[in-house]
């Protein structure tokens, strides 16, 4: 069964400091990884996905198949980055390809 | 343009009562998902609809939970004989198609409180 682990429920950093939100996964096929974000009083929305290899709002995430990780990183955190971040996996080779499996989320707080 | 719309935004009900939660997906989106968001538990998959195919109900936690999607558009999640552990935020999401590279568009959710 596929599983996504986000070991940190809460993470606080100061403005301008680097930030890394950890995500590890287990899978039995070919995974596609995503990061979703939920800002205060807003709906959950897609931040980025590994196949796009993009940088959104200064965030990047690299899929490391050897370590089965997909950590989210930003070199200089901003106060507006404060939000709940969810890592998600879709196993595109299995019959459950239609659903995303989410981690339990990390609440990031960027302090002034 | 309109996003995914869910109603009601908040629902307080007594234990043992039935509740219905509604989701209006983005027009043209063929895939529709229900998730449950509990404090500290992340998002739990409940059910998935794709076009006219049989729904994937593998995430429904008990037979008290059911969902339907009429006309390939609006969906209703029904919880019968609610229990306190059903208290959570119920999120609906839709996507243009159910393939692996379609991002999900979420609604604002319905916060259900069972007293």
Coordinates of N, CA and C in Angstrom, one line a residue:
Chain A
X1 N 0.8 -1.2 0.0 CA 0.0 0.0 0.0 C 0.9 1.2 0.0
X2 N 0.4 2.3 -0.7 CA 1.2 3.5 -0.7 C 0.9 4.3 0.6
X3 N 2.0 5.0 1.0 CA 1.9 5.7 2.2 C 2.8 7.0 2.1
X4 N 2.4 8.1 2.7 CA 3.1 9.3 2.7 C 3.3 9.7 4.1
X5 N 4.6 10.0 4.5 CA 4.9 10.4 5.8 C 5.5 11.8 5.8
X6 N 4.9 12.7 6.6 CA 5.5 14.0 6.9 C 5.8 14.0 8.4
X7 N 7.0 13.9 8.7 CA 7.4 13.7 10.1 C 7.1 14.9 11.0
X8 N 7.1 16.1 10.5 CA 6.9 17.3 11.3 C 5.5 17.8 11.2
X9 N 4.8 17.9 12.3 CA 3.5 18.5 12.3 C 3.6 20.0 12.3
X10 N 4.6 20.5 13.0 CA 4.8 22.0 13.1 C 6.2 22.3 12.8
X11 N 6.4 23.4 12.1 CA 7.8 23.9 11.7 C 7.8 25.4 11.7
X12 N 8.7 26.0 12.5 CA 8.8 27.4 12.6 C 10.2 27.8 12.1
X13 N 10.3 28.9 11.3 CA 11.6 29.4 10.9 C 11.4 30.9 10.9
X14 N 12.5 31.6 10.9 CA 12.5 33.1 10.8 C 12.5 33.5 9.3
X15 N 11.9 34.6 9.1 CA 11.9 35.2 7.8 C 13.4 35.3 7.2
X16 N 13.5 34.9 6.0 CA 14.9 35.0 5.4 C 15.7 33.7 5.5
X17 N 15.3 32.8 6.4 CA 16.0 31.6 6.7 C 15.6 30.5 5.7
X18 N 16.4 29.5 5.4 CA 16.0 28.5 4.5 C 15.0 27.6 5.2
X19 N 14.1 27.0 4.4 CA 13.1 26.1 5.0 C 13.1 24.8 4.2
X20 N 12.9 23.7 4.9 CA 12.7 22.4 4.2 C 11.6 21.6 4.9
X21 N 10.6 21.2 4.2 CA 9.5 20.4 4.7 C 9.7 19.0 4.2
X22 N 9.8 18.1 5.1 CA 10.2 16.7 4.7 C 8.9 15.9 4.3
X23 N 9.2 15.0 3.3 CA 8.2 14.1 2.9 C 8.9 12.8 2.5
X24 N 8.4 11.7 3.0 CA 8.9 10.4 2.6 C 7.7 9.6 2.2
X25 N 8.0 8.6 1.3 CA 6.8 7.9 0.8 C 7.2 6.4 0.6
X26 N 6.2 5.6 0.6 CA 6.4 4.2 0.3 C 5.5 3.8 -0.9
X27 N 5.9 3.0 -1.8 CA 5.1 2.7 -3.0 C 5.4 1.4 -3.5
X28 N 4.5 0.9 -4.4 CA 4.8 -0.4 -5.0 C 4.9 -0.3 -6.5
X29 N 4.9 0.9 -7.0 CA 4.9 1.1 -8.5 C 5.6 2.4 -8.9
X30 N 5.1 3.1 -9.8 CA 5.7 4.4 -10.3 C 4.9 5.5 -9.6
X31 N 5.6 6.3 -8.8 CA 4.8 7.3 -8.1 C 4.9 8.7 -8.8
X32 N 3.8 9.4 -8.7 CA 3.9 10.8 -9.0 C 3.7 11.6 -7.7
X33 N 4.5 12.6 -7.4 CA 4.5 13.3 -6.2 C 4.1 14.7 -6.4
X34 N 3.3 15.2 -5.4 CA 2.8 16.6 -5.4 C 3.0 17.2 -4.0
X35 N 3.0 18.6 -4.1 CA 2.8 19.3 -2.8 C 1.6 20.2 -3.0
X36 N 0.7 20.1 -2.0 CA -0.5 21.0 -2.0 C -0.3 21.9 -0.8
X37 N -0.9 23.1 -0.9 CA -0.8 24.1 0.2 C -2.1 24.7 0.6
X38 N -2.3 25.0 1.8 CA -3.6 25.6 2.3 C -3.2 26.8 3.1
X39 N -3.4 28.0 2.6 CA -3.2 29.2 3.3 C -4.4 29.5 4.2
X40 N -4.2 30.3 5.3 CA -5.3 30.6 6.2 C -6.5 31.0 5.5
X41 N -7.7 30.4 5.8 CA -9.0 30.7 5.3 C -9.0 30.6 3.8
X42 N -8.2 29.9 3.2 CA -8.3 29.6 1.7 C -8.4 28.1 1.5
X43 N -8.7 27.7 0.3 CA -8.9 26.3 0.0 C -7.6 25.7 -0.4
X44 N -7.5 24.4 -0.2 CA -6.3 23.6 -0.6 C -6.1 23.7 -2.1
X45 N -4.8 24.0 -2.4 CA -4.5 24.1 -3.8 C -3.1 23.5 -4.1
X46 N -3.0 23.2 -5.4 CA -1.7 22.6 -5.8 C -0.6 23.6 -5.8
X47 N 0.5 23.2 -5.2 CA 1.7 24.1 -5.2 C 2.6 23.7 -6.4
X48 N 3.1 22.4 -6.4 CA 3.9 21.9 -7.5 C 3.9 20.4 -7.5
X49 N 4.3 19.9 -8.7 CA 4.4 18.5 -8.9 C 5.7 18.1 -9.5
X50 N 6.2 16.9 -9.2 CA 7.6 16.6 -9.5 C 7.8 16.5 -11.0
X51 N 6.8 16.1 -11.8 CA 7.0 15.9 -13.2 C 7.3 17.2 -13.9
X52 N 6.8 18.3 -13.3 CA 7.0 19.6 -14.0 C 8.4 20.2 -13.7
X53 N 9.0 19.7 -12.7 CA 10.3 20.2 -12.3 C 10.4 21.7 -12.3
X54 N 9.3 22.3 -11.7 CA 9.2 23.8 -11.7 C 9.5 24.3 -10.3
X55 N 9.6 25.6 -10.3 CA 9.8 26.4 -9.0 C 8.6 27.3 -8.9
X56 N 7.8 27.1 -7.9 CA 6.6 27.9 -7.6 C 6.8 28.7 -6.3
X57 N 6.7 30.0 -6.4 CA 6.8 30.9 -5.3 C 8.1 30.7 -4.6
X58 N 9.1 30.3 -5.3 CA 10.5 30.1 -4.8 C 10.7 28.7 -4.2
X59 N 9.7 27.9 -4.2 CA 9.8 26.5 -3.7 C 10.2 25.6 -4.8
X60 N 11.0 24.6 -4.4 CA 11.3 23.5 -5.3 C 11.3 22.2 -4.5
X61 N 11.1 21.1 -5.3 CA 11.1 19.8 -4.6 C 11.7 18.8 -5.6
X62 N 12.6 18.0 -5.2 CA 13.3 17.0 -6.0 C 12.9 15.6 -5.5
X63 N 12.5 14.8 -6.5 CA 12.1 13.4 -6.2 C 13.4 12.6 -6.1
X64 N 13.7 12.0 -4.9 CA 14.8 11.2 -4.7 C 14.3 9.7 -4.5
X65 N 14.4 9.0 -5.6 CA 13.9 7.6 -5.6 C 14.7 6.7 -4.6
X66 N 16.0 7.0 -4.5 CA 16.8 6.2 -3.7 C 16.4 6.3 -2.2
X67 N 16.1 7.5 -1.8 CA 15.7 7.8 -0.4 C 14.2 7.8 -0.3
X68 N 13.5 7.6 -1.4 CA 12.0 7.7 -1.4 C 11.6 9.0 -0.7
X69 N 12.1 10.1 -1.1 CA 11.8 11.4 -0.5 C 11.4 12.4 -1.5
X70 N 10.7 13.4 -1.1 CA 10.2 14.5 -2.0 C 10.1 15.7 -1.1
X71 N 11.3 16.2 -0.6 CA 11.3 17.3 0.4 C 11.0 18.6 -0.4
X72 N 10.3 19.5 0.3 CA 10.0 20.8 -0.3 C 11.0 21.8 0.3
X73 N 11.6 22.6 -0.5 CA 12.6 23.5 -0.1 C 12.4 25.0 -0.6
X74 N 12.9 25.9 0.2 CA 12.9 27.3 -0.2 C 14.1 28.0 0.5
X75 N 15.0 28.6 -0.3 CA 16.2 29.2 0.3 C 15.9 30.3 1.3
X76 N 14.9 31.1 1.0 CA 14.6 32.3 1.9 C 13.1 32.4 2.2
X77 N 12.7 32.0 3.3 CA 11.3 31.9 3.7 C 10.8 33.3 3.8
X78 N 9.5 33.5 3.5 CA 8.8 34.8 3.6 C 7.6 34.5 4.6
X79 N 7.1 35.6 5.2 CA 6.0 35.5 6.1 C 4.7 34.9 5.4
X80 N 4.6 35.3 4.2 CA 3.4 34.8 3.4 C 3.4 33.3 3.1
X81 N 4.6 32.7 3.4 CA 4.7 31.3 3.1 C 4.0 30.5 4.3
X82 N 3.7 31.2 5.3 CA 3.0 30.5 6.5 C 1.7 29.8 6.0
X83 N 1.6 28.5 6.2 CA 0.5 27.8 5.7 C 0.6 26.3 6.1
X84 N -0.4 25.5 5.8 CA -0.3 24.1 6.0 C 0.1 23.4 4.6
X85 N 1.1 22.6 4.7 CA 1.6 22.0 3.5 C 1.4 20.5 3.5
X86 N 0.8 19.9 2.4 CA 0.6 18.5 2.3 C 1.4 17.9 1.2
X87 N 2.0 16.8 1.4 CA 2.7 16.0 0.4 C 1.7 15.0 -0.1
X88 N 1.7 14.7 -1.3 CA 0.7 13.7 -1.8 C 1.3 12.8 -2.9
X89 N 0.9 11.6 -3.0 CA 1.4 10.6 -3.9 C 0.3 10.0 -4.7
X90 N 0.6 9.8 -6.0 CA -0.3 9.0 -6.8 C 0.5 7.9 -7.5
X91 N 0.1 6.7 -7.3 CA 0.8 5.5 -7.9 C 0.2 5.3 -9.3
X92 N 0.9 5.7 -10.3 CA 0.3 5.6 -11.6 C 0.3 4.3 -12.2
X93 N 0.9 3.3 -11.6 CA 1.0 2.0 -12.2 C 0.0 1.0 -11.5
X94 N -0.7 1.4 -10.5 CA -1.6 0.5 -9.8 C -3.0 0.9 -10.1
X95 N -3.9 0.0 -9.7 CA -5.3 0.3 -9.9 C -5.9 1.5 -9.1
X96 N -5.1 1.9 -8.1 CA -5.5 3.1 -7.3 C -5.0 4.4 -7.9
X97 N -4.6 4.4 -9.2 CA -4.0 5.6 -9.8 C -4.9 6.8 -9.7
X98 N -6.2 6.5 -9.5 CA -7.2 7.6 -9.6 C -7.2 8.4 -8.3
X99 N -6.7 8.0 -7.2 CA -6.7 8.7 -6.0 C -5.3 9.2 -5.5
X100 N -5.3 10.3 -4.8 CA -4.1 10.8 -4.2 C -4.1 10.3 -2.8
X101 N -2.9 9.9 -2.3 CA -2.7 9.6 -0.9 C -1.9 10.8 -0.3
X102 N -2.5 11.4 0.7 CA -1.9 12.6 1.3 C -1.2 12.2 2.6
X103 N -0.2 13.0 2.9 CA 0.4 12.9 4.2 C -0.4 13.7 5.3
X104 N 0.0 13.7 6.5 CA -0.7 14.3 7.6 C -0.5 15.8 7.6
X105 N 0.4 16.4 6.8 CA 0.5 17.8 6.8 C 1.6 18.4 7.7
X106 N 2.2 19.5 7.3 CA 3.1 20.2 8.2 C 2.6 21.7 8.2
X107 N 2.4 22.2 9.4 CA 2.0 23.6 9.5 C 3.3 24.4 9.6
X108 N 3.6 25.2 8.6 CA 4.8 26.1 8.6 C 4.4 27.5 9.1
X109 N 5.2 28.0 10.0 CA 5.0 29.4 10.5 C 6.4 30.1 10.2
X110 N 6.3 31.2 9.5 CA 7.5 32.0 9.2 C 7.4 33.2 10.1
X111 N 8.3 33.3 11.0 CA 8.3 34.4 12.1 C 9.0 35.6 11.5
X112 N 8.5 36.8 11.9 CA 9.1 38.1 11.4 C 10.5 38.3 12.0
Chain B
X1 N -13.5 32.6 -12.8 CA -14.5 31.5 -13.0 C -14.9 30.9 -11.7
X2 N -16.0 30.2 -11.6 CA -16.4 29.5 -10.4 C -15.5 28.3 -10.1
X3 N -15.2 28.2 -8.9 CA -14.5 27.0 -8.4 C -15.4 25.9 -8.0
X4 N -14.9 24.9 -7.2 CA -15.7 23.9 -6.6 C -16.4 24.5 -5.5
X5 N -17.7 24.3 -5.4 CA -18.6 24.9 -4.4 C -19.2 23.8 -3.5
X6 N -19.1 24.0 -2.2 CA -19.6 23.0 -1.3 C -20.6 23.7 -0.3
X7 N -21.6 22.9 0.0 CA -22.6 23.5 1.0 C -23.1 22.3 1.9
X8 N -23.5 22.7 3.1 CA -23.2 23.9 3.8 C -21.7 24.1 4.1
X9 N -21.3 25.3 4.5 CA -20.0 25.5 4.9 C -19.7 24.9 6.3
X10 N -20.8 25.0 7.1 CA -20.7 24.5 8.5 C -22.0 23.7 8.8
X11 N -21.9 22.6 9.5 CA -23.0 21.8 9.9 C -22.8 21.2 11.3
X12 N -23.8 21.6 12.1 CA -23.7 21.0 13.5 C -25.0 20.1 13.6
X13 N -24.7 18.9 14.0 CA -25.8 17.9 14.1 C -25.7 17.1 15.4
X14 N -26.8 16.5 15.8 CA -26.8 15.7 16.9 C -26.4 14.2 16.6
X15 N -25.7 13.6 17.5 CA -25.4 12.2 17.3 C -26.6 11.4 16.9
X16 N -26.5 10.6 15.9 CA -27.6 9.7 15.5 C -28.4 10.3 14.3
X17 N -28.3 11.6 14.0 CA -29.0 12.2 12.9 C -28.2 11.9 11.6
X18 N -29.0 12.0 10.5 CA -28.4 11.9 9.1 C -28.0 13.2 8.6
X19 N -27.0 13.3 7.8 CA -26.6 14.6 7.2 C -26.3 14.4 5.7
X20 N -26.5 15.4 5.0 CA -26.2 15.4 3.5 C -25.2 16.6 3.2
X21 N -24.2 16.3 2.6 CA -23.2 17.3 2.2 C -23.2 17.4 0.6
X22 N -23.1 18.6 0.1 CA -23.3 18.8 -1.3 C -22.0 19.4 -1.9
X23 N -21.7 18.9 -3.1 CA -20.6 19.4 -3.9 C -20.9 19.7 -5.3
X24 N -20.7 20.9 -5.8 CA -20.8 21.3 -7.2 C -19.4 21.5 -7.8
X25 N -19.0 20.5 -8.6 CA -17.7 20.6 -9.2 C -17.6 21.7 -10.2
X26 N -16.4 21.9 -10.7 CA -16.1 22.9 -11.8 C -16.8 22.3 -13.1
X27 N -17.5 23.1 -13.8 CA -18.2 22.7 -15.0 C -17.2 22.0 -16.0
X28 N -17.6 20.9 -16.4 CA -16.7 20.2 -17.4 C -15.8 19.2 -16.8
X29 N -15.6 19.3 -15.5 CA -14.7 18.3 -14.8 C -15.4 17.0 -14.7
X30 N -14.8 15.9 -15.2 CA -15.4 14.6 -15.1 C -15.1 13.8 -13.9
X31 N -14.0 14.2 -13.2 CA -13.6 13.4 -12.0 C -14.0 14.2 -10.8
X32 N -14.5 13.5 -9.8 CA -14.9 14.1 -8.5 C -14.5 13.3 -7.4
X33 N -13.9 13.9 -6.3 CA -13.4 13.2 -5.2 C -14.0 13.7 -3.9
X34 N -14.1 12.9 -2.9 CA -14.4 13.3 -1.6 C -13.3 12.9 -0.6
X35 N -12.8 13.8 0.2 CA -11.8 13.5 1.2 C -12.3 14.0 2.5
X36 N -11.8 13.5 3.6 CA -12.1 13.9 5.0 C -10.8 14.4 5.6
X37 N -10.9 15.6 6.2 CA -9.7 16.2 6.8 C -10.0 16.3 8.3
X38 N -9.2 15.4 9.1 CA -9.4 15.5 10.5 C -8.1 16.0 11.1
X39 N -8.3 16.6 12.3 CA -7.2 17.3 13.0 C -6.0 16.3 13.2
X40 N -4.9 16.6 12.7 CA -3.7 15.8 12.9 C -3.7 14.5 12.1
X41 N -4.7 14.3 11.2 CA -4.8 13.0 10.5 C -4.6 13.2 9.0
X42 N -4.4 14.4 8.5 CA -4.2 14.6 7.1 C -5.5 14.4 6.3
X43 N -5.4 14.2 5.1 CA -6.6 14.0 4.2 C -6.8 12.5 4.0
X44 N -8.0 12.1 4.2 CA -8.4 10.7 4.1 C -9.3 10.5 2.9
X45 N -8.9 9.7 1.9 CA -9.7 9.5 0.7 C -11.0 8.8 1.1
X46 N -12.1 9.2 0.5 CA -13.4 8.6 0.8 C -13.9 7.9 -0.5
X47 N -14.1 8.6 -1.5 CA -14.8 8.1 -2.7 C -14.4 8.9 -3.9
X48 N -14.4 8.3 -5.1 CA -14.0 8.9 -6.4 C -15.0 8.5 -7.4
X49 N -15.4 9.5 -8.2 CA -16.3 9.4 -9.4 C -15.5 9.8 -10.6
X50 N -15.7 9.0 -11.7 CA -15.1 9.4 -13.0 C -16.1 9.1 -14.1
X51 N -16.7 10.2 -14.6 CA -17.6 10.0 -15.7 C -18.8 9.1 -15.3
X52 N -19.1 8.2 -16.2 CA -20.2 7.2 -16.0 C -19.7 5.9 -15.4
X53 N -18.4 5.8 -15.0 CA -17.9 4.6 -14.5 C -18.4 4.4 -13.1
X54 N -18.3 3.1 -12.7 CA -18.7 2.8 -11.3 C -17.7 3.5 -10.3
X55 N -18.2 4.1 -9.3 CA -17.4 4.9 -8.4 C -16.4 4.0 -7.6
X56 N -15.3 4.5 -7.2 CA -14.3 3.8 -6.3 C -14.7 4.2 -4.9
X57 N -15.3 3.3 -4.2 CA -15.8 3.5 -2.8 C -14.9 3.0 -1.8
X58 N -13.6 2.7 -2.2 CA -12.8 1.9 -1.3 C -12.4 2.7 0.0
X59 N -12.6 4.0 0.0 CA -12.2 4.8 1.2 C -13.3 5.0 2.2
X60 N -14.5 4.6 1.9 CA -15.6 4.9 2.8 C -15.4 4.1 4.1
X61 N -15.4 4.8 5.2 CA -15.1 4.1 6.5 C -16.1 3.1 7.0
X62 N -17.3 3.3 6.6 CA -18.4 2.3 7.1 C -19.6 2.4 6.2
X63 N -20.5 1.5 6.4 CA -21.7 1.5 5.5 C -22.7 2.6 5.9
X64 N -22.3 3.4 6.9 CA -23.1 4.6 7.2 C -22.8 5.7 6.2
X65 N -21.7 5.6 5.4 CA -21.3 6.6 4.5 C -21.7 6.2 3.1
X66 N -22.3 7.1 2.3 CA -22.6 6.8 0.9 C -22.5 8.1 0.1
X67 N -22.4 8.0 -1.2 CA -22.3 9.2 -2.0 C -22.9 8.8 -3.4
X68 N -23.4 9.8 -4.0 CA -23.9 9.7 -5.3 C -23.6 10.9 -6.1
X69 N -23.6 10.7 -7.4 CA -23.3 11.9 -8.3 C -24.3 11.8 -9.4
X70 N -25.2 12.8 -9.5 CA -26.3 12.8 -10.4 C -25.9 13.5 -11.7
X71 N -26.2 12.9 -12.8 CA -25.9 13.6 -14.1 C -24.5 13.9 -14.4
X72 N -23.6 13.2 -13.7 CA -22.2 13.5 -13.9 C -21.7 14.9 -13.4
X73 N -22.5 15.5 -12.5 CA -22.2 16.8 -12.0 C -22.2 16.9 -10.5
X74 N -23.3 17.3 -9.9 CA -23.4 17.5 -8.5 C -23.3 16.2 -7.8
X75 N -22.6 16.2 -6.6 CA -22.5 15.0 -5.8 C -23.0 15.3 -4.4
X76 N -23.5 14.3 -3.8 CA -24.0 14.4 -2.4 C -23.4 13.3 -1.6
X77 N -22.8 13.6 -0.5 CA -22.2 12.7 0.5 C -23.2 12.6 1.6
X78 N -23.6 11.4 1.9 CA -24.6 11.2 3.0 C -24.0 10.4 4.1
X79 N -24.2 10.9 5.3 CA -23.7 10.1 6.5 C -24.9 9.8 7.4
X80 N -25.2 8.6 7.6 CA -26.4 8.1 8.3 C -25.9 7.9 9.8
X81 N -26.9 8.2 10.7 CA -26.7 7.9 12.1 C -25.3 8.4 12.6
X82 N -25.1 9.7 12.4 CA -23.8 10.3 12.7 C -23.3 10.0 14.1
X83 N -21.9 9.8 14.1 CA -21.2 9.6 15.4 C -20.3 10.7 15.6
X84 N -19.8 10.9 16.9 CA -18.9 12.0 17.2 C -17.6 11.9 16.4
X85 N -17.2 10.7 16.1 CA -15.9 10.5 15.3 C -16.1 10.9 13.9
X86 N -17.3 11.2 13.4 CA -17.5 11.7 12.1 C -17.2 13.2 12.0
X87 N -17.0 13.9 13.1 CA -16.7 15.3 13.1 C -15.4 15.5 12.3
X88 N -15.4 16.4 11.3 CA -14.2 16.6 10.5 C -14.6 17.7 9.4
X89 N -13.6 18.0 8.6 CA -13.9 18.9 7.4 C -14.0 17.9 6.3
X90 N -15.1 18.0 5.5 CA -15.3 17.1 4.4 C -15.0 18.0 3.1
X91 N -14.0 17.5 2.4 CA -13.5 18.3 1.2 C -13.9 17.5 -0.1
X92 N -14.4 18.3 -1.0 CA -14.7 17.8 -2.4 C -13.6 18.4 -3.3
X93 N -13.3 17.6 -4.3 CA -12.3 18.1 -5.3 C -12.8 17.6 -6.7
X94 N -12.4 18.3 -7.7 CA -12.7 17.8 -9.1 C -11.5 18.1 -9.9
X95 N -11.4 17.3 -11.0 CA -10.3 17.5 -12.0 C -10.9 17.3 -13.4
X96 N -10.2 17.8 -14.4 CA -10.7 17.7 -15.7 C -10.9 16.3 -16.2
X97 N -10.1 15.4 -15.7 CA -10.2 14.0 -16.0 C -9.4 13.2 -14.9
X98 N -9.6 11.9 -14.9 CA -9.1 11.2 -13.8 C -7.7 10.7 -14.0
X99 N -7.0 11.2 -15.0 CA -5.7 10.7 -15.3 C -4.7 11.2 -14.3
X100 N -3.5 10.6 -14.3 CA -2.6 10.9 -13.2 C -2.0 12.3 -13.2
X101 N -2.1 13.0 -14.4 CA -1.5 14.3 -14.4 C -2.5 15.4 -14.3
X102 N -3.7 15.1 -13.8 CA -4.7 16.2 -13.6 C -4.7 16.6 -12.2
X103 N -4.3 17.9 -11.9 CA -4.3 18.4 -10.5 C -5.8 18.5 -10.0
X104 N -5.9 18.3 -8.7 CA -7.2 18.4 -8.1 C -7.5 19.9 -7.7
X105 N -8.8 20.3 -7.9 CA -9.2 21.6 -7.5 C -10.2 21.4 -6.4
X106 N -9.9 21.9 -5.2 CA -10.6 21.7 -4.0 C -11.7 22.8 -3.7
X107 N -12.7 22.3 -3.1 CA -13.7 23.3 -2.5 C -13.2 23.8 -1.1
X108 N -14.0 24.6 -0.5 CA -13.7 25.2 0.8 C -14.0 24.2 1.9
X109 N -14.8 23.2 1.6 CA -15.1 22.1 2.6 C -16.3 22.4 3.4
X110 N -16.8 21.4 4.0 CA -17.9 21.5 4.9 C -17.4 21.0 6.3
X111 N -17.5 21.9 7.3 CA -17.1 21.5 8.6 C -18.2 20.9 9.4
X112 N -18.1 19.6 9.6 CA -19.2 18.9 10.3 C -18.8 18.7 11.8
X113 N -19.8 19.1 12.6 CA -19.6 18.8 14.1 C -20.8 18.0 14.6
X114 N -20.4 16.9 15.1 CA -21.5 16.0 15.7 C -21.4 16.1 17.2
X115 N -22.5 16.5 17.8 CA -22.6 16.8 19.3 C -23.2 15.6 20.0

